Amino acid sequence: MTSSTAVDYLEDVSPGSGALPPRARYAASDAKSLSLNGSWRLRVSATADAEDDSFAEEGYDAGDWAEVAVPGHWVLQGHGSPIYTNHLYPFPVDPPHVPTENPTGDHLRVFDLPSEWPSDGGAVLRFDGVESCARVWLNGTDIGEFKGSRLPHEFAVGHLLKPSGNVLAVRVHQWSAGSYLEDQDQWWLPGIFRDVTLLHRPPGSALDFFVHASYDHLGGAGTLRVDSDVDGRITVPALDIDVATGESVTVPVRPWTAETPYLYDGLLTTEGERVPLRIGFRTVELSDGLIKVNGKAVLFRGVNRHEWHPEKGRALDLETMREDVLLMKRHNINAVRTSHYPPHPDFLDLCDEYGLWVIDECDLETHGFTEQAWRDNPVDDDRWTPALLDRAARMVERDKNHPSIVIWSLGNEAGTGRGLTAMAEWIHARDRSRLVHYEGDINCRDTDVYSRMYADHAEVERIGQELDGGTHKRRGLPFILCEYGHAMGNGPGGLADYQRLFESYDRLQGGFIWEWIDHGIKDERYGFAYGGDFGEELHDGNFVCDGLLFPDRMPSPGLIEYKKVVEPVSIDGSEGSVRVTNKHDFAGLSAFAFQWSYQVDGETVESGPLTVPPLAPGESADVKLPAPPVESDGAETQWTVRALLAADTAWAPAGHVVGWGQIPVTARPLPYVSATSAPVLGERRITLGPASFDARTGELKSLGAMDVTGLRLDVWRATTDNDDGASWQTDVRHGLLWRKLGLHRMRHRLDGVELSEDALTVRTRVAPAAWEIGLATVYRWTSDGSRLRLTVSVAPEGDWTVPLPRLGIRFGLDASADRVKWFGGGPGEGYPDTKSASLPDRWESTVDGLQTPYVRPQENGARADVRWAELGGLRIDGDPEFWFTARRWTTEQLDAATHRTDLVPGDTVWVNLDHGQHGIGSQSCGPGPLPQYFLNAQPAEFSFVFSEAAFSETPETS
């Protein structure tokens, strides 16, 4: 026989004890409330039972305890360290048991009631989020304990309150039975990380209410009914509604959609309370095998969003949440999956207000059980079902009144089992106005949507064509990619190819990029820290940095690319006209202004407005462009047409660019250099026009007054996270093969230096040690006296079974070469499958401004489709267009770096001029690049023309 201990609740599979039933959360009412956020006292112990409960008693002296901010995580405030794992549990898997080494934080807050606090009625103490298990005392009375980190818990405390000196004590354990249900891909961060609030509950106030607001798209009417546990009245002044709770009323309304998020202000009035309502009328249904809202199928242009702040972790304030929503709207994102837990409730208020479709996901993931083939998985163990149902209920009841939520998700990567079926059945019974999602339900037994992660393009197309098989039910359901486009490091690639599929097949209703933001932790040592930087026993490295935003919320090139790929107004054309297509599901184009500009060699010479009809969703129109304002005179010319917001909106100012297209008119003339200068052999140098070369090796040493270092063929790039792939993948991972072949350590053999009447020719073989493969490379230099032309010819030798990382030349210039100007893609980087957003134009920057600051350094910063570039005093024209990269460290130094702070500028600017780059893909978790983006080893010839550049005095940075 074993005796129980005071911490047995930690390993109890039940959701807890003492908490009130879940209910709707609302932001405000006329009842009093008191925020208990702020400075709390904290004592951290190494084990769950290291300290007794005396700290909860009135009069306890905690004067020598530390102070921490609540909301907050104690490990981000100097007490312990965070832990990052993707799916492995950082403790022995022996459910429901947890280690004795269990960091435990005793939190203490003493507070007074405001003088105006009512004496009648009751009071509720609400915790919006505590990781992972908490036990609560008020004024020495144990009021309960709970699990479910990202879910609200409330306790009735009115009988315990006193006017002053109230002692609130909360014991928080890092590990509990609940931790087995919270194995999401994120940092493990214990603490009280969401709001703590005391709510007065007047006599006759509503404990719970459910707003039902449907929309009939055929008749244009909305039907409103608000169910409440106490009688009251519902008023909506703008609709002349004044009805009793529980009664239905139908009136003409403007519907709510993510594109047109119209909300009506209403009021629930009961005997004891007035609760403001924000009502959005909309109907969600599964119809004709599609997800429809208000009678129309929707296309999700979505992201998965973890809550994150680089200093505060998951403790987000309202302005940070608003910043997320505004960034999403400004980058054409229309949907959010709340991976993998319900977000802070204020975030959903913002989604209602600004307009985003939401898949609200339950706080459930048991991913670590994959290591034992899902044996003992809690979701298939009846003992855990009450905890699962509690989590489902706390999500649904809290969030049920948000029109932005169109789908409930049971959780993520939790295998399959009876518990999930029970959750789905409960949700379907409780709320028939929304659909149910769960990616792991491969045959859609319990769900209304067929969902997959990281399916490659070919499989997605088969699904769109309904050639994927599966059960009869699944074949009749809509398909979404709940995760795709893994945004880790440089990438993701292939987004435009996915979007073309989504727009080609009705069944494919879009997807959600993984994920919104890098979870880097701000750290003086590393810039931003990731897994392993805190001495974790187990960790998954920088896999936690896989977002479209950098940790400081600066958009990555991946977000800029995604904005372009999913733009809701497409513009293309030829022959003097453009075709404008409205890709919105609900909104017309009356809110947009269109503008044309005309470029000559990348420089805008004239611009003006373009009249486009107010196209309805799905409609297109061909719009005639004006006559070209100038003659091309042999220059490259193009039209650029932009769709702009015509007036300020809630989420962006007038003039904000939503979509753009560029229409070529005349092609550029290729650079030509007549070979009129003869090479001259000196004692140690060969001179040719403005250049000098080493007489023995034929290596370029100077061009005019500029010294040039180490010009030679280059095939290596610092591998990206997507080049390297994920450890569990069985597909070809090119980064590993490149290293195995030694492409990062190529040797250059000089086979000959030849002088002719008009050229200097250098013959080499470039090859890695230990293998017979190589690249026969010939450099042919010619000059017209002032300009220097290099033609590089490359012929593969041996059996090349892998593509090349890059193919081009690399050389060094003096560090003073800092100012960069180019005509080509910009303003940011672009690679073969990530350059939809790369706009050919004239751009300026500094060398430092060209760098993309990925949390883990890797290949970055290439500008695509460059016609010419100027760096310092050097101008480079390409034949054909090329990729341009310049940085203050070598590729080898970039490849060796693990954090931003490892990159220390040297005294040389290293320049890459690339004829080709291998595609990016998203193989850090998804598929690699499509075959059409492979840089296969095959014969190639390309040229560059070098000449002196003339810079303006005040360059602008891009």
mmCIF file with all atom_site columns, N, CA and C in Angstrom, residues 886-926:
data_model
loop_
_atom_site.group_PDB
_atom_site.id
_atom_site.type_symbol
_atom_site.label_atom_id
_atom_site.label_alt_id
_atom_site.label_comp_id
_atom_site.label_asym_id
_atom_site.label_entity_id
_atom_site.label_seq_id
_atom_site.pdbx_PDB_ins_code
_atom_site.Cartn_x
_atom_site.Cartn_y
_atom_site.Cartn_z
_atom_site.occupancy
_atom_site.B_iso_or_equiv
_atom_site.pdbx_formal_charge
_atom_site.auth_seq_id
_atom_site.auth_comp_id
_atom_site.auth_asym_id
_atom_site.auth_atom_id
_atom_site.pdbx_PDB_model_num
ATOM 1   N N  . ALA A 1 886 ? 26.478 39.959 -52.535 1.00 0.00 ? 886 ALA A N  1
ATOM 2   C CA . ALA A 1 886 ? 27.694 40.571 -51.987 1.00 0.00 ? 886 ALA A CA 1
ATOM 3   C C  . ALA A 1 886 ? 27.588 40.559 -50.475 1.00 0.00 ? 886 ALA A C  1
ATOM 4   N N  . ARG A 1 887 ? 28.693 40.164 -49.821 1.00 0.00 ? 887 ARG A N  1
ATOM 5   C CA . ARG A 1 887 ? 28.683 40.118 -48.349 1.00 0.00 ? 887 ARG A CA 1
ATOM 6   C C  . ARG A 1 887 ? 30.100 40.320 -47.816 1.00 0.00 ? 887 ARG A C  1
ATOM 7   N N  . ARG A 1 888 ? 30.184 40.614 -46.528 1.00 0.00 ? 888 ARG A N  1
ATOM 8   C CA . ARG A 1 888 ? 31.474 40.934 -45.900 1.00 0.00 ? 888 ARG A CA 1
ATOM 9   C C  . ARG A 1 888 ? 32.122 39.713 -45.263 1.00 0.00 ? 888 ARG A C  1
ATOM 10  N N  . TRP A 1 889 ? 31.694 38.544 -45.634 1.00 0.00 ? 889 TRP A N  1
ATOM 11  C CA . TRP A 1 889 ? 32.314 37.302 -45.164 1.00 0.00 ? 889 TRP A CA 1
ATOM 12  C C  . TRP A 1 889 ? 32.246 36.296 -46.294 1.00 0.00 ? 889 TRP A C  1
ATOM 13  N N  . THR A 1 890 ? 33.064 35.297 -46.211 1.00 0.00 ? 890 THR A N  1
ATOM 14  C CA . THR A 1 890 ? 33.095 34.297 -47.265 1.00 0.00 ? 890 THR A CA 1
ATOM 15  C C  . THR A 1 890 ? 31.921 33.341 -47.110 1.00 0.00 ? 890 THR A C  1
ATOM 16  N N  . THR A 1 891 ? 31.659 32.621 -48.167 1.00 0.00 ? 891 THR A N  1
ATOM 17  C CA . THR A 1 891 ? 30.639 31.572 -48.097 1.00 0.00 ? 891 THR A CA 1
ATOM 18  C C  . THR A 1 891 ? 31.010 30.548 -47.040 1.00 0.00 ? 891 THR A C  1
ATOM 19  N N  . GLU A 1 892 ? 32.303 30.241 -46.927 1.00 0.00 ? 892 GLU A N  1
ATOM 20  C CA . GLU A 1 892 ? 32.743 29.272 -45.931 1.00 0.00 ? 892 GLU A CA 1
ATOM 21  C C  . GLU A 1 892 ? 32.472 29.762 -44.512 1.00 0.00 ? 892 GLU A C  1
ATOM 22  N N  . GLN A 1 893 ? 32.701 31.051 -44.262 1.00 0.00 ? 893 GLN A N  1
ATOM 23  C CA . GLN A 1 893 ? 32.404 31.611 -42.941 1.00 0.00 ? 893 GLN A CA 1
ATOM 24  C C  . GLN A 1 893 ? 30.899 31.610 -42.677 1.00 0.00 ? 893 GLN A C  1
ATOM 25  N N  . LEU A 1 894 ? 30.132 31.918 -43.696 1.00 0.00 ? 894 LEU A N  1
ATOM 26  C CA . LEU A 1 894 ? 28.681 31.882 -43.556 1.00 0.00 ? 894 LEU A CA 1
ATOM 27  C C  . LEU A 1 894 ? 28.208 30.458 -43.263 1.00 0.00 ? 894 LEU A C  1
ATOM 28  N N  . ASP A 1 895 ? 28.812 29.502 -43.931 1.00 0.00 ? 895 ASP A N  1
ATOM 29  C CA . ASP A 1 895 ? 28.437 28.101 -43.766 1.00 0.00 ? 895 ASP A CA 1
ATOM 30  C C  . ASP A 1 895 ? 28.768 27.592 -42.359 1.00 0.00 ? 895 ASP A C  1
ATOM 31  N N  . ALA A 1 896 ? 29.840 28.117 -41.787 1.00 0.00 ? 896 ALA A N  1
ATOM 32  C CA . ALA A 1 896 ? 30.264 27.647 -40.462 1.00 0.00 ? 896 ALA A CA 1
ATOM 33  C C  . ALA A 1 896 ? 29.514 28.323 -39.329 1.00 0.00 ? 896 ALA A C  1
ATOM 34  N N  . ALA A 1 897 ? 28.886 29.448 -39.598 1.00 0.00 ? 897 ALA A N  1
ATOM 35  C CA . ALA A 1 897 ? 28.217 30.212 -38.543 1.00 0.00 ? 897 ALA A CA 1
ATOM 36  C C  . ALA A 1 897 ? 26.968 29.486 -38.068 1.00 0.00 ? 897 ALA A C  1
ATOM 37  N N  . THR A 1 898 ? 26.694 29.562 -36.784 1.00 0.00 ? 898 THR A N  1
ATOM 38  C CA . THR A 1 898 ? 25.471 28.977 -36.221 1.00 0.00 ? 898 THR A CA 1
ATOM 39  C C  . THR A 1 898 ? 24.516 30.038 -35.699 1.00 0.00 ? 898 THR A C  1
ATOM 40  N N  . HIS A 1 899 ? 25.014 31.252 -35.479 1.00 0.00 ? 899 HIS A N  1
ATOM 41  C CA . HIS A 1 899 ? 24.181 32.350 -35.007 1.00 0.00 ? 899 HIS A CA 1
ATOM 42  C C  . HIS A 1 899 ? 24.622 33.634 -35.708 1.00 0.00 ? 899 HIS A C  1
ATOM 43  N N  . ARG A 1 900 ? 23.771 34.615 -35.680 1.00 0.00 ? 900 ARG A N  1
ATOM 44  C CA . ARG A 1 900 ? 24.085 35.887 -36.331 1.00 0.00 ? 900 ARG A CA 1
ATOM 45  C C  . ARG A 1 900 ? 25.376 36.492 -35.794 1.00 0.00 ? 900 ARG A C  1
ATOM 46  N N  . THR A 1 901 ? 25.613 36.342 -34.497 1.00 0.00 ? 901 THR A N  1
ATOM 47  C CA . THR A 1 901 ? 26.782 36.974 -33.892 1.00 0.00 ? 901 THR A CA 1
ATOM 48  C C  . THR A 1 901 ? 28.086 36.315 -34.312 1.00 0.00 ? 901 THR A C  1
ATOM 49  N N  . ASP A 1 902 ? 28.026 35.156 -34.983 1.00 0.00 ? 902 ASP A N  1
ATOM 50  C CA . ASP A 1 902 ? 29.243 34.512 -35.489 1.00 0.00 ? 902 ASP A CA 1
ATOM 51  C C  . ASP A 1 902 ? 29.792 35.226 -36.724 1.00 0.00 ? 902 ASP A C  1
ATOM 52  N N  . LEU A 1 903 ? 28.988 36.033 -37.366 1.00 0.00 ? 903 LEU A N  1
ATOM 53  C CA . LEU A 1 903 ? 29.387 36.675 -38.613 1.00 0.00 ? 903 LEU A CA 1
ATOM 54  C C  . LEU A 1 903 ? 30.045 38.014 -38.317 1.00 0.00 ? 903 LEU A C  1
ATOM 55  N N  . VAL A 1 904 ? 31.362 38.049 -38.501 1.00 0.00 ? 904 VAL A N  1
ATOM 56  C CA . VAL A 1 904 ? 32.152 39.246 -38.226 1.00 0.00 ? 904 VAL A CA 1
ATOM 57  C C  . VAL A 1 904 ? 32.674 39.794 -39.557 1.00 0.00 ? 904 VAL A C  1
ATOM 58  N N  . PRO A 1 905 ? 32.339 41.027 -39.909 1.00 0.00 ? 905 PRO A N  1
ATOM 59  C CA . PRO A 1 905 ? 32.796 41.582 -41.187 1.00 0.00 ? 905 PRO A CA 1
ATOM 60  C C  . PRO A 1 905 ? 34.318 41.567 -41.304 1.00 0.00 ? 905 PRO A C  1
ATOM 61  N N  . GLY A 1 906 ? 34.799 41.199 -42.485 1.00 0.00 ? 906 GLY A N  1
ATOM 62  C CA . GLY A 1 906 ? 36.228 41.216 -42.757 1.00 0.00 ? 906 GLY A CA 1
ATOM 63  C C  . GLY A 1 906 ? 36.615 42.421 -43.584 1.00 0.00 ? 906 GLY A C  1
ATOM 64  N N  . ASP A 1 907 ? 37.819 42.383 -44.134 1.00 0.00 ? 907 ASP A N  1
ATOM 65  C CA . ASP A 1 907 ? 38.314 43.522 -44.902 1.00 0.00 ? 907 ASP A CA 1
ATOM 66  C C  . ASP A 1 907 ? 38.115 43.322 -46.399 1.00 0.00 ? 907 ASP A C  1
ATOM 67  N N  . THR A 1 908 ? 37.255 42.374 -46.766 1.00 0.00 ? 908 THR A N  1
ATOM 68  C CA . THR A 1 908 ? 36.966 42.095 -48.170 1.00 0.00 ? 908 THR A CA 1
ATOM 69  C C  . THR A 1 908 ? 35.463 41.956 -48.354 1.00 0.00 ? 908 THR A C  1
ATOM 70  N N  . VAL A 1 909 ? 34.966 42.517 -49.445 1.00 0.00 ? 909 VAL A N  1
ATOM 71  C CA . VAL A 1 909 ? 33.585 42.265 -49.863 1.00 0.00 ? 909 VAL A CA 1
ATOM 72  C C  . VAL A 1 909 ? 33.619 41.160 -50.899 1.00 0.00 ? 909 VAL A C  1
ATOM 73  N N  . TRP A 1 910 ? 32.940 40.061 -50.594 1.00 0.00 ? 910 TRP A N  1
ATOM 74  C CA . TRP A 1 910 ? 32.930 38.908 -51.487 1.00 0.00 ? 910 TRP A CA 1
ATOM 75  C C  . TRP A 1 910 ? 31.677 38.947 -52.351 1.00 0.00 ? 910 TRP A C  1
ATOM 76  N N  . VAL A 1 911 ? 31.889 38.865 -53.651 1.00 0.00 ? 911 VAL A N  1
ATOM 77  C CA . VAL A 1 911 ? 30.820 39.023 -54.632 1.00 0.00 ? 911 VAL A CA 1
ATOM 78  C C  . VAL A 1 911 ? 30.616 37.710 -55.363 1.00 0.00 ? 911 VAL A C  1
ATOM 79  N N  . ASN A 1 912 ? 29.361 37.296 -55.489 1.00 0.00 ? 912 ASN A N  1
ATOM 80  C CA . ASN A 1 912 ? 29.001 36.152 -56.327 1.00 0.00 ? 912 ASN A CA 1
ATOM 81  C C  . ASN A 1 912 ? 28.136 36.634 -57.480 1.00 0.00 ? 912 ASN A C  1
ATOM 82  N N  . LEU A 1 913 ? 28.528 36.252 -58.676 1.00 0.00 ? 913 LEU A N  1
ATOM 83  C CA . LEU A 1 913 ? 27.741 36.478 -59.875 1.00 0.00 ? 913 LEU A CA 1
ATOM 84  C C  . LEU A 1 913 ? 27.360 35.103 -60.403 1.00 0.00 ? 913 LEU A C  1
ATOM 85  N N  . ASP A 1 914 ? 26.106 34.745 -60.272 1.00 0.00 ? 914 ASP A N  1
ATOM 86  C CA . ASP A 1 914 ? 25.690 33.373 -60.548 1.00 0.00 ? 914 ASP A CA 1
ATOM 87  C C  . ASP A 1 914 ? 24.865 33.270 -61.814 1.00 0.00 ? 914 ASP A C  1
ATOM 88  N N  . HIS A 1 915 ? 25.277 32.350 -62.669 1.00 0.00 ? 915 HIS A N  1
ATOM 89  C CA . HIS A 1 915 ? 24.495 31.995 -63.842 1.00 0.00 ? 915 HIS A CA 1
ATOM 90  C C  . HIS A 1 915 ? 23.265 31.192 -63.421 1.00 0.00 ? 915 HIS A C  1
ATOM 91  N N  . GLY A 1 916 ? 23.405 30.418 -62.359 1.00 0.00 ? 916 GLY A N  1
ATOM 92  C CA . GLY A 1 916 ? 22.291 29.604 -61.896 1.00 0.00 ? 916 GLY A CA 1
ATOM 93  C C  . GLY A 1 916 ? 22.342 29.373 -60.405 1.00 0.00 ? 916 GLY A C  1
ATOM 94  N N  . GLN A 1 917 ? 21.170 29.163 -59.819 1.00 0.00 ? 917 GLN A N  1
ATOM 95  C CA . GLN A 1 917 ? 21.034 28.781 -58.421 1.00 0.00 ? 917 GLN A CA 1
ATOM 96  C C  . GLN A 1 917 ? 20.072 27.595 -58.363 1.00 0.00 ? 917 GLN A C  1
ATOM 97  N N  . HIS A 1 918 ? 20.352 26.674 -57.462 1.00 0.00 ? 918 HIS A N  1
ATOM 98  C CA . HIS A 1 918 ? 19.424 25.569 -57.224 1.00 0.00 ? 918 HIS A CA 1
ATOM 99  C C  . HIS A 1 918 ? 18.205 26.101 -56.482 1.00 0.00 ? 918 HIS A C  1
ATOM 100 N N  . GLY A 1 919 ? 17.064 25.487 -56.711 1.00 0.00 ? 919 GLY A N  1
ATOM 101 C CA . GLY A 1 919 ? 15.845 25.899 -56.035 1.00 0.00 ? 919 GLY A CA 1
ATOM 102 C C  . GLY A 1 919 ? 15.920 25.706 -54.529 1.00 0.00 ? 919 GLY A C  1
ATOM 103 N N  . ILE A 1 920 ? 14.926 26.227 -53.825 1.00 0.00 ? 920 ILE A N  1
ATOM 104 C CA . ILE A 1 920 ? 14.917 26.237 -52.365 1.00 0.00 ? 920 ILE A CA 1
ATOM 105 C C  . ILE A 1 920 ? 14.024 25.140 -51.792 1.00 0.00 ? 920 ILE A C  1
ATOM 106 N N  . GLY A 1 921 ? 12.775 25.058 -52.243 1.00 0.00 ? 921 GLY A N  1
ATOM 107 C CA . GLY A 1 921 ? 11.862 24.076 -51.693 1.00 0.00 ? 921 GLY A CA 1
ATOM 108 C C  . GLY A 1 921 ? 11.521 24.349 -50.239 1.00 0.00 ? 921 GLY A C  1
ATOM 109 N N  . SER A 1 922 ? 11.003 23.324 -49.565 1.00 0.00 ? 922 SER A N  1
ATOM 110 C CA . SER A 1 922 ? 10.687 23.466 -48.136 1.00 0.00 ? 922 SER A CA 1
ATOM 111 C C  . SER A 1 922 ? 10.999 22.168 -47.402 1.00 0.00 ? 922 SER A C  1
ATOM 112 N N  . GLN A 1 923 ? 12.141 21.559 -47.766 1.00 0.00 ? 923 GLN A N  1
ATOM 113 C CA . GLN A 1 923 ? 12.454 20.234 -47.252 1.00 0.00 ? 923 GLN A CA 1
ATOM 114 C C  . GLN A 1 923 ? 12.928 20.229 -45.806 1.00 0.00 ? 923 GLN A C  1
ATOM 115 N N  . SER A 1 924 ? 12.996 21.388 -45.169 1.00 0.00 ? 924 SER A N  1
ATOM 116 C CA . SER A 1 924 ? 13.239 21.374 -43.732 1.00 0.00 ? 924 SER A CA 1
ATOM 117 C C  . SER A 1 924 ? 12.131 20.635 -42.999 1.00 0.00 ? 924 SER A C  1
ATOM 118 N N  . CYS A 1 925 ? 10.975 20.475 -43.660 1.00 0.00 ? 925 CYS A N  1
ATOM 119 C CA . CYS A 1 925 ? 9.915  19.616 -43.132 1.00 0.00 ? 925 CYS A CA 1
ATOM 120 C C  . CYS A 1 925 ? 9.052  19.071 -44.261 1.00 0.00 ? 925 CYS A C  1
ATOM 121 N N  . GLY A 1 926 ? 8.977  19.777 -45.376 1.00 0.00 ? 926 GLY A N  1
ATOM 122 C CA . GLY A 1 926 ? 8.132  19.383 -46.488 1.00 0.00 ? 926 GLY A CA 1
ATOM 123 C C  . GLY A 1 926 ? 8.937  18.857 -47.658 1.00 0.00 ? 926 GLY A C  1
#
